[in-house]
Amino acid sequence: MALVSIGDLVRHVGEEVAIQGWVTHFRSSGKVRFLMVRDGSGEVQAVIRASGEAGEKAVPLALDTECSLRVLGHVRQDDRAPSGVELDATDVQVISASPQYPIQPKVHGVDFLMEHRHLWVRSPRQAAILRIRARVIRAVREFLDSNGFVVADPPILTPAAAEGTTTLFGIDYFGEPAYLSQSGQLYMEALAMALGRVYSFGPTFRAEKSKTRRHLTEFWMVEPEMAFCEFEESLELQERLLSYLVQEVLNHQAGDLTQLQRDVTVLQRVQSPFPRITYDEAIERLQGAGYDIAWGEDLGAPHETALAAMFEKPLFLTHFPRSIKAFYMQPDSHRPDVVLAADLLAPEGYGEVMGGSQRIHDLDLLLQRLKDHNMDPEDYSWYVDLRRYGSVPHSGFGMGLERVVAWICGLEHVRETIPFARTLNRVWP
Ligand code: 4AD
Ligand code: MG
């Protein structure tokens, strides 16, 4: 008898097959018992009739949630079933029991679920999110690999800060201080001078003291960096990339979006070009909407949400004051108090999903900016070298994978978008 994955059952209507997986629900109704079985590829209902072949065998009268088993049976088309089929069981063989499974079909608090994350990942909703995450990862690679980028990996153990010292996780590196990487950007700039267009895709660490629905202390970032590339070209790449990711999820994960009850009309609108406003205009709009904010102040989550709500698509905010952005950003030649930087805000209050800029390529200017930021040029001597030997205009950006997935899925919090979230107060399990 063929062993078939549940997702493939529709191709085996009328056949006798075996499936193996875990029980998600079990109920009895008169002489019939129903069990839902999932195996990661899908979920199907198996029916055991007392009078049938399986009923006469020693099938247990009740089955624990999440016990593992093998079910043999006849595949019958059933248009009402989400999977399109049902299985008339002829035998049920329990592999392992699962007494008192902690997660039951009732409302558990988030803390309880996070404490049991190793089991919570089995729930259909969590599996749908993780499949969408996998699709986004695949689409990022497809898009960049087919647009002339070379993947290149920066180190995770680093000697200095890339994005400011307040969120560094320090470690003891054989008696020397070292830090977990906050961003691979500085290394990506070196690699772009070697390979032209490069990207990294890996874990990033920030000792964020903020307990918000957008912050993790360990998250995955995609960081493309392009030599001979100015600000405008980078923005175009960003909007094309995000549009591609959303379309790929819509095209390939429709069932998962349905499982999450995601309203896809917002997603369908995500096609480039995206609207753009400058920081100046953002401040005016916020003041006009009654926010107490002055030019030169950094935008908070409520500001970002309010601005994003004024547009139907993701929104670029550009030309931020130099004083609130990182040391490496290229000043605007017409207006040196603002930098050629952009944050891309997702709709529906998801905040910044991408952040990027043109980088300073002039040696003296970079040295000056390090000084302005009270940073020791010695700590960045290798980075400064890049401006000594054949420096060229270059740009890049970082995209936070979990923020993108949270928005595409329409989730309350980023913690569900990564298998085992690390947050201010959780490193377990
Ligand atoms: O805006 P950020 O800090 O930019 C950089 O690190 C640049 N060096 C990237 C570059 O230009 N190569 O971070 C980039 C993105 C943000 O837009 C956000 O989506 C995500 O990373 N991000 C976080 N995601 C989850 N949790 C956090 N604590 C995050 N911090 C940033
Ligand atoms: Mg940013």
CSV table of C-alpha atoms and ligand atoms in Angstrom, one decimal:
chain,number,residue,atom,x,y,z
A,1,MET,CA,0.0,0.0,0.0
A,2,ALA,CA,1.4,3.4,-1.0
A,3,LEU,CA,2.6,5.8,1.7
A,4,VAL,CA,1.2,9.2,0.6
A,5,SER,CA,1.7,12.6,2.1
A,6,ILE,CA,-1.6,14.3,3.1
A,7,GLY,CA,-1.1,17.2,0.7
A,8,ASP,CA,-0.9,14.7,-2.2
A,9,LEU,CA,-4.0,12.7,-1.3
A,10,VAL,CA,-6.2,14.5,-3.9
A,11,ARG,CA,-4.1,12.8,-6.5
A,12,HIS,CA,-5.0,9.4,-5.1
A,13,VAL,CA,-8.8,9.4,-5.1
A,14,GLY,CA,-10.2,5.9,-5.2
A,15,GLU,CA,-7.0,4.3,-4.1
A,16,GLU,CA,-6.0,2.4,-0.9
A,17,VAL,CA,-3.2,4.3,0.8
A,18,ALA,CA,-1.3,4.8,4.0
A,19,ILE,CA,-0.7,8.2,5.7
A,20,GLN,CA,1.3,9.0,8.8
A,21,GLY,CA,1.2,12.0,11.0
A,22,TRP,CA,-0.3,13.4,14.2
A,23,VAL,CA,-3.9,13.7,15.5
A,24,THR,CA,-5.1,17.3,15.8
A,25,HIS,CA,-8.8,16.5,16.8
A,26,PHE,CA,-10.7,13.5,17.7
A,27,ARG,CA,-14.5,13.1,18.2
A,28,SER,CA,-17.0,10.3,18.3
A,29,SER,CA,-20.5,10.5,17.0
A,30,GLY,CA,-22.6,7.4,17.6
A,31,LYS,CA,-20.9,4.5,15.9
A,32,VAL,CA,-18.6,6.7,13.8
A,33,ARG,CA,-15.3,8.2,15.0
A,34,PHE,CA,-13.6,11.1,13.3
A,35,LEU,CA,-10.0,12.0,13.5
A,36,MET,CA,-8.1,14.9,11.9
A,37,VAL,CA,-4.6,14.0,11.0
A,38,ARG,CA,-1.8,16.4,9.9
A,39,ASP,CA,1.6,15.6,8.6
A,40,GLY,CA,3.0,19.1,7.7
A,41,SER,CA,1.9,18.9,4.1
A,42,GLY,CA,-1.8,19.1,4.9
A,43,GLU,CA,-4.6,17.9,7.1
A,44,VAL,CA,-7.3,15.3,6.4
A,45,GLN,CA,-10.2,13.8,8.2
A,46,ALA,CA,-10.2,10.1,8.6
A,47,VAL,CA,-13.5,8.3,9.3
A,48,ILE,CA,-13.7,5.1,11.4
A,49,ARG,CA,-17.0,3.3,11.2
A,50,ALA,CA,-17.8,0.7,13.9
A,51,SER,CA,-19.1,-1.7,11.3
A,52,GLY,CA,-16.2,-1.2,8.9
A,53,GLU,CA,-12.9,-2.9,8.7
A,54,ALA,CA,-11.0,-0.6,11.1
A,55,GLY,CA,-13.9,-0.6,13.6
A,56,GLU,CA,-13.6,-4.3,13.9
A,57,LYS,CA,-9.8,-4.1,14.5
A,58,ALA,CA,-8.5,-3.0,17.9
A,59,VAL,CA,-8.4,0.7,17.2
A,60,PRO,CA,-8.3,2.6,20.5
A,61,LEU,CA,-11.7,4.2,21.4
A,62,ALA,CA,-10.2,7.6,22.0
A,63,LEU,CA,-7.0,9.1,20.6
A,64,ASP,CA,-4.9,11.8,22.3
A,65,THR,CA,-4.3,15.1,20.6
A,66,GLU,CA,-0.9,15.0,19.0
A,67,CYS,CA,-0.4,11.2,19.3
A,68,SER,CA,1.5,10.0,16.2
A,69,LEU,CA,-0.1,7.3,14.0
A,70,ARG,CA,-0.4,5.6,10.7
A,71,VAL,CA,-3.8,5.4,9.1
A,72,LEU,CA,-4.6,3.0,6.2
A,73,GLY,CA,-7.7,3.6,4.2
A,74,HIS,CA,-9.6,4.4,1.0
A,75,VAL,CA,-9.3,8.0,-0.4
A,76,ARG,CA,-12.7,9.4,-1.1
A,77,GLN,CA,-13.4,12.7,-2.9
A,78,ASP,CA,-15.2,15.2,-0.6
A,79,ASP,CA,-15.8,18.6,-2.0
A,80,ARG,CA,-16.8,20.0,1.4
A,81,ALA,CA,-13.5,19.1,3.0
A,82,PRO,CA,-10.7,21.8,2.9
A,83,SER,CA,-8.3,19.2,1.6
A,84,GLY,CA,-10.9,18.0,-1.0
A,85,VAL,CA,-10.8,14.4,0.3
A,86,GLU,CA,-11.6,12.2,3.2
A,87,LEU,CA,-10.1,8.9,4.2
A,88,ASP,CA,-12.3,5.9,5.0
A,89,ALA,CA,-10.0,4.2,7.5
A,90,THR,CA,-9.4,0.5,7.3
A,91,ASP,CA,-6.7,0.4,10.0
A,92,VAL,CA,-5.3,2.8,12.6
A,93,GLN,CA,-1.9,2.1,14.1
A,94,VAL,CA,-0.7,4.3,16.9
A,95,ILE,CA,3.0,5.0,16.9
A,96,SER,CA,3.4,7.0,20.1
A,97,ALA,CA,0.9,8.2,22.6
A,98,SER,CA,0.6,11.9,23.7
A,99,PRO,CA,-1.1,11.9,27.1
A,100,GLN,CA,-2.4,15.3,28.4
A,101,TYR,CA,-1.0,17.4,25.5
A,102,PRO,CA,-0.6,20.8,27.0
A,103,ILE,CA,-2.1,22.8,24.2
A,104,GLN,CA,-5.8,22.2,23.9
A,105,PRO,CA,-8.4,23.8,21.6
A,106,LYS,CA,-9.2,26.6,24.0
A,107,VAL,CA,-7.8,30.1,24.3
A,108,HIS,CA,-4.4,30.0,25.9
A,109,GLY,CA,-2.5,33.1,26.9
A,110,VAL,CA,0.4,34.2,24.8
A,111,ASP,CA,2.9,33.6,27.6
A,112,PHE,CA,1.7,30.0,28.0
A,113,LEU,CA,2.0,29.5,24.2
A,114,MET,CA,5.5,31.0,24.0
A,115,GLU,CA,6.6,28.9,27.0
A,116,HIS,CA,5.4,25.9,24.9
A,117,ARG,CA,6.7,27.2,21.6
A,118,HIS,CA,8.3,23.8,20.9
A,119,LEU,CA,4.8,22.3,20.7
A,120,TRP,CA,2.9,25.5,19.6
A,121,VAL,CA,4.7,25.4,16.2
A,122,ARG,CA,2.6,22.3,15.4
A,123,SER,CA,-0.6,24.2,15.3
A,124,PRO,CA,-1.9,24.8,11.7
A,125,ARG,CA,-1.9,28.5,12.1
A,126,GLN,CA,1.8,28.6,13.2
A,127,ALA,CA,2.7,26.1,10.4
A,128,ALA,CA,1.0,28.4,7.9
A,129,ILE,CA,3.1,31.4,9.1
A,130,LEU,CA,6.3,29.4,8.9
A,131,ARG,CA,5.5,28.2,5.4
A,132,ILE,CA,4.9,31.9,4.3
A,133,ARG,CA,8.3,32.8,6.0
A,134,ALA,CA,9.9,30.0,3.9
A,135,ARG,CA,8.3,31.4,0.8
A,136,VAL,CA,9.5,34.9,1.5
A,137,ILE,CA,13.1,33.6,2.1
A,138,ARG,CA,13.0,31.7,-1.2
A,139,ALA,CA,11.6,34.7,-3.1
A,140,VAL,CA,14.3,37.0,-1.7
A,141,ARG,CA,17.0,34.7,-3.0
A,142,GLU,CA,15.3,34.1,-6.3
A,143,PHE,CA,14.9,37.9,-6.9
A,144,LEU,CA,18.4,38.9,-5.9
A,145,ASP,CA,20.1,35.9,-7.5
A,146,SER,CA,18.4,36.6,-10.8
A,147,ASN,CA,19.2,40.4,-10.7
A,148,GLY,CA,22.9,40.0,-10.7
A,149,PHE,CA,23.6,39.8,-7.0
A,150,VAL,CA,26.1,37.5,-5.4
A,151,VAL,CA,25.3,36.2,-1.9
A,152,ALA,CA,28.2,36.9,0.5
A,153,ASP,CA,28.2,36.4,4.2
A,154,PRO,CA,29.5,38.9,6.7
A,155,PRO,CA,30.8,37.8,10.1
A,156,ILE,CA,28.5,37.5,13.1
A,157,LEU,CA,31.3,38.1,15.7
A,158,THR,CA,32.4,41.6,15.1
A,159,PRO,CA,34.8,44.1,16.7
A,160,ALA,CA,32.7,47.3,16.5
A,161,ALA,CA,29.2,48.7,16.2
A,162,ALA,CA,27.5,49.2,12.8
A,163,GLU,CA,24.3,50.9,14.0
A,164,GLY,CA,25.2,52.6,17.3
A,165,THR,CA,26.5,51.3,20.5
A,166,THR,CA,23.3,51.3,22.6
A,167,THR,CA,22.0,48.0,21.3
A,168,LEU,CA,25.1,45.8,21.2
A,169,PHE,CA,25.3,42.4,22.7
A,170,GLY,CA,28.9,42.1,24.0
A,171,ILE,CA,30.8,38.9,24.4
A,172,ASP,CA,34.2,37.9,25.7
A,173,TYR,CA,36.3,36.9,22.7
A,174,PHE,CA,39.3,35.2,24.4
A,175,GLY,CA,39.8,38.2,26.7
A,176,GLU,CA,39.0,40.8,24.0
A,177,PRO,CA,35.6,42.5,23.8
A,178,ALA,CA,33.6,41.6,20.7
A,179,TYR,CA,29.9,42.0,19.7
A,180,LEU,CA,27.2,40.0,18.0
A,181,SER,CA,26.5,41.7,14.6
A,182,GLN,CA,23.8,44.4,14.5
A,183,SER,CA,24.1,44.6,10.7
A,184,GLY,CA,26.5,43.3,8.2
A,185,GLN,CA,26.5,46.5,6.2
A,186,LEU,CA,30.0,47.7,6.7
A,187,TYR,CA,31.3,44.3,5.5
A,188,MET,CA,28.9,44.3,2.6
A,189,GLU,CA,30.3,47.6,1.5
A,190,ALA,CA,33.8,45.9,1.3
A,191,LEU,CA,32.3,43.0,-0.6
A,192,ALA,CA,30.4,45.2,-3.0
A,193,MET,CA,33.8,46.7,-4.0
A,194,ALA,CA,34.9,43.2,-4.8
A,195,LEU,CA,31.8,41.7,-6.4
A,196,GLY,CA,29.7,44.6,-7.5
A,197,ARG,CA,26.3,43.7,-6.3
A,198,VAL,CA,26.1,41.6,-3.1
A,199,TYR,CA,23.6,40.6,-0.5
A,200,SER,CA,23.7,38.9,2.9
A,201,PHE,CA,20.8,37.1,4.6
A,202,GLY,CA,21.4,36.1,8.1
A,203,PRO,CA,20.7,36.6,11.8
A,204,THR,CA,21.3,40.0,13.4
A,205,PHE,CA,21.3,40.8,17.0
A,206,ARG,CA,20.1,43.9,18.9
A,207,ALA,CA,19.9,44.3,22.6
A,208,GLU,CA,16.7,46.3,22.2
A,209,LYS,CA,15.2,47.3,25.5
A,210,SER,CA,12.0,48.1,23.7
A,211,LYS,CA,9.1,45.7,24.3
A,212,THR,CA,7.0,46.4,21.2
A,213,ARG,CA,5.3,44.2,18.7
A,214,ARG,CA,8.0,45.0,16.1
A,215,HIS,CA,11.2,44.2,18.0
A,216,LEU,CA,13.1,41.0,18.4
A,217,THR,CA,16.6,40.8,19.9
A,218,GLU,CA,17.5,38.2,17.2
A,219,PHE,CA,16.1,38.7,13.8
A,220,TRP,CA,16.9,37.9,10.2
A,221,MET,CA,18.0,40.7,7.8
A,222,VAL,CA,18.6,40.8,4.1
A,223,GLU,CA,21.3,43.3,3.2
A,224,PRO,CA,21.9,44.2,-0.5
A,225,GLU,CA,24.8,46.5,-1.2
A,226,MET,CA,25.5,47.9,-4.7
A,227,ALA,CA,28.7,49.6,-6.1
A,228,PHE,CA,28.2,52.4,-8.6
A,229,CYS,CA,24.6,52.8,-7.3
A,230,GLU,CA,23.0,56.0,-6.2
A,231,PHE,CA,20.1,56.6,-3.9
A,232,GLU,CA,17.3,56.6,-6.5
A,233,GLU,CA,18.4,53.3,-8.0
A,234,SER,CA,18.4,51.7,-4.6
A,235,LEU,CA,14.8,52.8,-4.0
A,236,GLU,CA,13.7,51.3,-7.2
A,237,LEU,CA,15.2,48.0,-6.3
A,238,GLN,CA,13.6,48.1,-2.9
A,239,GLU,CA,10.1,48.6,-4.3
A,240,ARG,CA,10.6,45.9,-6.9
A,241,LEU,CA,11.9,43.5,-4.3
A,242,LEU,CA,9.0,44.0,-1.9
A,243,SER,CA,6.4,43.8,-4.7
A,244,TYR,CA,7.9,40.5,-5.8
A,245,LEU,CA,7.8,39.0,-2.3
A,246,VAL,CA,4.2,39.9,-1.9
A,247,GLN,CA,3.2,38.5,-5.3
A,248,GLU,CA,5.1,35.3,-4.7
A,249,VAL,CA,3.2,34.7,-1.4
A,250,LEU,CA,-0.1,35.6,-3.0
A,251,ASN,CA,0.6,33.2,-5.9
A,252,HIS,CA,2.0,30.2,-3.9
A,253,GLN,CA,0.6,30.4,-0.4
A,254,ALA,CA,-3.0,31.3,-0.9
A,255,GLY,CA,-4.2,28.4,1.3
A,256,ASP,CA,-2.0,29.6,4.1
A,257,LEU,CA,-3.3,33.2,3.8
A,258,THR,CA,-6.8,31.8,4.0
A,259,GLN,CA,-5.9,29.8,7.1
A,260,LEU,CA,-4.7,33.1,8.7
A,261,GLN,CA,-7.9,34.9,7.5
A,262,ARG,CA,-5.7,37.5,5.9
A,263,ASP,CA,-7.5,40.3,3.9
A,264,VAL,CA,-5.5,40.0,0.7
A,265,THR,CA,-6.9,43.2,-1.0
A,266,VAL,CA,-4.2,45.3,0.7
A,267,LEU,CA,-1.5,42.9,-0.5
A,268,GLN,CA,-2.8,42.9,-4.1
A,269,ARG,CA,-2.2,46.7,-4.3
A,270,VAL,CA,1.5,46.2,-3.6
A,271,GLN,CA,2.9,47.0,-7.0
A,272,SER,CA,5.8,49.4,-7.7
A,273,PRO,CA,6.2,52.4,-7.8
A,274,PHE,CA,5.5,53.3,-4.2
A,275,PRO,CA,4.6,56.8,-2.9
A,276,ARG,CA,7.5,58.8,-1.5
A,277,ILE,CA,7.5,61.8,0.9
A,278,THR,CA,10.4,63.6,2.4
A,279,TYR,CA,10.9,63.8,6.2
A,280,ASP,CA,10.0,67.6,5.9
A,281,GLU,CA,6.7,66.7,4.4
A,282,ALA,CA,6.1,64.0,6.9
A,283,ILE,CA,6.6,66.4,9.8
A,284,GLU,CA,4.2,68.9,8.1
A,285,ARG,CA,1.6,66.2,7.7
A,286,LEU,CA,2.0,65.0,11.3
A,287,GLN,CA,1.7,68.5,12.6
A,288,GLY,CA,-1.4,69.0,10.4
A,289,ALA,CA,-2.9,65.9,11.9
A,290,GLY,CA,-2.4,67.3,15.4
A,291,TYR,CA,0.9,65.5,16.5
A,292,ASP,CA,3.2,67.4,18.7
A,293,ILE,CA,6.5,66.8,16.8
A,294,ALA,CA,9.2,69.3,15.7
A,295,TRP,CA,11.6,69.1,12.8
A,296,GLY,CA,14.7,67.2,13.9
A,297,GLU,CA,12.9,64.7,16.1
A,298,ASP,CA,12.9,61.0,15.3
A,299,LEU,CA,9.6,59.4,14.3
A,300,GLY,CA,8.1,56.9,16.7
A,301,ALA,CA,5.8,54.0,16.0
A,302,PRO,CA,2.6,56.1,16.3
A,303,HIS,CA,4.0,58.6,13.8
A,304,GLU,CA,4.9,55.9,11.3
A,305,THR,CA,1.5,54.3,11.6
A,306,ALA,CA,-0.3,57.7,11.1
A,307,LEU,CA,1.8,58.4,8.0
A,308,ALA,CA,1.4,55.0,6.5
A,309,ALA,CA,-2.4,55.2,7.0
A,310,MET,CA,-2.4,58.3,4.6
A,311,PHE,CA,-1.4,56.0,1.7
A,312,GLU,CA,-2.7,52.8,0.1
A,313,LYS,CA,0.7,51.3,-0.6
A,314,PRO,CA,4.0,51.0,1.3
A,315,LEU,CA,5.4,54.4,1.8
A,316,PHE,CA,9.0,55.7,1.4
A,317,LEU,CA,10.1,58.4,3.9
A,318,THR,CA,13.3,60.0,2.5
A,319,HIS,CA,15.8,62.8,3.3
A,320,PHE,CA,16.0,62.5,7.1
A,321,PRO,CA,17.9,65.0,9.2
A,322,ARG,CA,21.6,64.0,9.4
A,323,SER,CA,21.5,64.2,13.2
A,324,ILE,CA,19.1,61.3,13.7
A,325,LYS,CA,20.7,58.9,11.3
A,326,ALA,CA,23.8,56.7,11.1
A,327,PHE,CA,27.3,58.2,10.6
A,328,TYR,CA,27.8,56.5,7.2
A,329,MET,CA,24.9,58.2,5.3
A,330,GLN,CA,25.6,60.4,2.3
A,331,PRO,CA,24.4,64.0,2.8
A,332,ASP,CA,22.2,65.5,0.1
A,333,SER,CA,24.4,67.7,-2.1
A,334,HIS,CA,21.7,70.4,-2.3
A,335,ARG,CA,21.0,70.4,1.4
A,336,PRO,CA,23.7,69.0,3.7
A,337,ASP,CA,21.6,68.9,6.8
A,338,VAL,CA,19.6,65.9,5.4
A,339,VAL,CA,20.9,62.6,4.2
A,340,LEU,CA,20.1,60.3,1.3
A,341,ALA,CA,18.3,57.8,3.4
A,342,ALA,CA,14.9,56.1,3.2
A,343,ASP,CA,12.7,54.1,5.4
A,344,LEU,CA,10.1,52.0,3.8
A,345,LEU,CA,6.9,51.8,5.9
A,346,ALA,CA,4.5,48.9,5.5
A,347,PRO,CA,0.7,49.7,5.5
A,348,GLU,CA,-1.6,48.9,8.4
A,349,GLY,CA,0.8,50.0,11.2
A,350,TYR,CA,3.6,47.5,10.6
A,351,GLY,CA,6.2,50.2,10.6
A,352,GLU,CA,9.6,50.2,8.9
A,353,VAL,CA,10.3,47.1,6.9
A,354,MET,CA,13.3,48.3,5.1
A,355,GLY,CA,15.9,51.0,5.9
A,356,GLY,CA,18.7,52.1,3.6
A,357,SER,CA,20.8,54.9,2.2
A,358,GLN,CA,23.5,56.0,-0.1
A,359,ARG,CA,26.8,55.7,1.7
A,360,ILE,CA,29.5,58.3,2.1
A,361,HIS,CA,32.3,57.5,-0.4
A,362,ASP,CA,34.5,60.5,0.3
A,363,LEU,CA,37.4,59.9,2.7
A,364,ASP,CA,37.5,63.2,4.5
A,365,LEU,CA,33.8,63.5,4.9
A,366,LEU,CA,33.6,60.0,6.4
A,367,LEU,CA,36.4,60.9,8.9
A,368,GLN,CA,34.5,64.0,9.8
A,369,ARG,CA,31.3,62.2,10.4
A,370,LEU,CA,33.0,59.6,12.6
A,371,LYS,CA,34.4,62.5,14.7
A,372,ASP,CA,30.9,64.1,14.8
A,373,HIS,CA,29.5,60.9,16.2
A,374,ASN,CA,32.3,60.6,18.8
A,375,MET,CA,33.5,57.4,17.2
A,376,ASP,CA,37.2,56.4,17.1
A,377,PRO,CA,38.4,56.2,13.5
A,378,GLU,CA,40.9,53.6,14.7
A,379,ASP,CA,38.0,51.2,15.4
A,380,TYR,CA,36.9,51.6,11.8
A,381,SER,CA,40.2,51.8,10.1
A,382,TRP,CA,39.5,49.0,7.7
A,383,TYR,CA,36.2,50.5,6.8
A,384,VAL,CA,37.8,53.9,6.2
A,385,ASP,CA,40.4,52.1,3.9
A,386,LEU,CA,37.5,51.4,1.5
A,387,ARG,CA,37.5,55.2,0.8
A,388,ARG,CA,41.3,55.2,0.2
A,389,TYR,CA,41.4,52.6,-2.5
A,390,GLY,CA,39.1,53.2,-5.5
A,391,SER,CA,36.1,54.5,-3.6
A,392,VAL,CA,32.9,54.8,-5.7
A,393,PRO,CA,29.3,55.9,-4.9
A,394,HIS,CA,27.4,53.0,-3.5
A,395,SER,CA,24.1,52.3,-1.8
A,396,GLY,CA,22.3,49.5,0.1
A,397,PHE,CA,19.5,48.7,2.5
A,398,GLY,CA,18.4,46.2,5.1
A,399,MET,CA,15.1,44.4,5.1
A,400,GLY,CA,13.8,42.8,8.3
A,401,LEU,CA,12.4,39.4,7.4
A,402,GLU,CA,10.1,39.1,10.5
A,403,ARG,CA,8.5,42.5,9.9
A,404,VAL,CA,7.8,41.7,6.3
A,405,VAL,CA,6.3,38.3,7.2
A,406,ALA,CA,4.3,39.8,10.1
A,407,TRP,CA,2.8,42.3,7.7
A,408,ILE,CA,2.1,39.9,4.9
A,409,CYS,CA,0.4,37.5,7.3
A,410,GLY,CA,-1.4,40.3,9.1
A,411,LEU,CA,-0.1,39.3,12.6
A,412,GLU,CA,-0.3,41.2,15.9
A,413,HIS,CA,3.3,40.6,16.8
A,414,VAL,CA,6.6,39.6,15.1
A,415,ARG,CA,7.2,36.9,17.6
A,416,GLU,CA,5.0,34.4,15.6
A,417,THR,CA,7.1,34.9,12.4
A,418,ILE,CA,10.3,33.2,13.6
A,419,PRO,CA,10.4,29.6,14.9
A,420,PHE,CA,11.8,30.5,18.3
A,421,ALA,CA,11.5,34.2,19.1
A,422,ARG,CA,14.1,36.0,21.2
A,423,THR,CA,12.7,39.1,23.0
A,424,LEU,CA,13.5,41.3,25.9
A,425,ASN,CA,12.3,38.8,28.4
A,426,ARG,CA,12.5,35.5,26.6
A,427,VAL,CA,15.3,33.1,25.5
A,428,TRP,CA,13.3,30.0,26.2
A,429,PRO,CA,12.8,27.4,24.8
B,1,4AD,O1,17.0,50.2,9.8
B,1,4AD,P1,18.1,49.3,10.3
B,1,4AD,O2,18.6,49.5,11.7
B,1,4AD,O3,19.2,49.4,9.2
B,1,4AD,C1,20.4,48.8,9.2
B,1,4AD,O4,20.8,48.0,10.1
B,1,4AD,C2,21.3,49.1,8.0
B,1,4AD,N1,22.7,48.9,8.4
B,1,4AD,C3,20.9,48.2,6.9
B,1,4AD,C4,21.6,48.4,5.7
B,1,4AD,O5,21.5,49.5,5.1
B,1,4AD,N2,22.3,47.4,5.2
B,1,4AD,O6,17.5,47.8,10.2
B,1,4AD,C5,17.1,47.3,8.9
B,1,4AD,C6,15.7,46.7,9.1
B,1,4AD,C7,14.6,47.6,9.6
B,1,4AD,O7,14.0,48.3,8.5
B,1,4AD,C8,13.6,46.6,10.2
B,1,4AD,O8,12.8,46.0,9.2
B,1,4AD,C9,14.6,45.5,10.7
B,1,4AD,O9,15.8,45.6,10.0
B,1,4AD,N3,14.8,45.6,12.2
B,1,4AD,C10,14.2,44.8,13.1
B,1,4AD,N4,13.4,43.7,13.0
B,1,4AD,C11,13.0,43.1,14.1
B,1,4AD,N5,13.5,43.4,15.3
B,1,4AD,C12,14.3,44.4,15.5
B,1,4AD,N6,14.8,44.7,16.7
B,1,4AD,C13,14.7,45.2,14.3
B,1,4AD,N7,15.6,46.2,14.1
B,1,4AD,C14,15.6,46.5,12.8
B,2,MG,MG,16.1,51.9,10.3
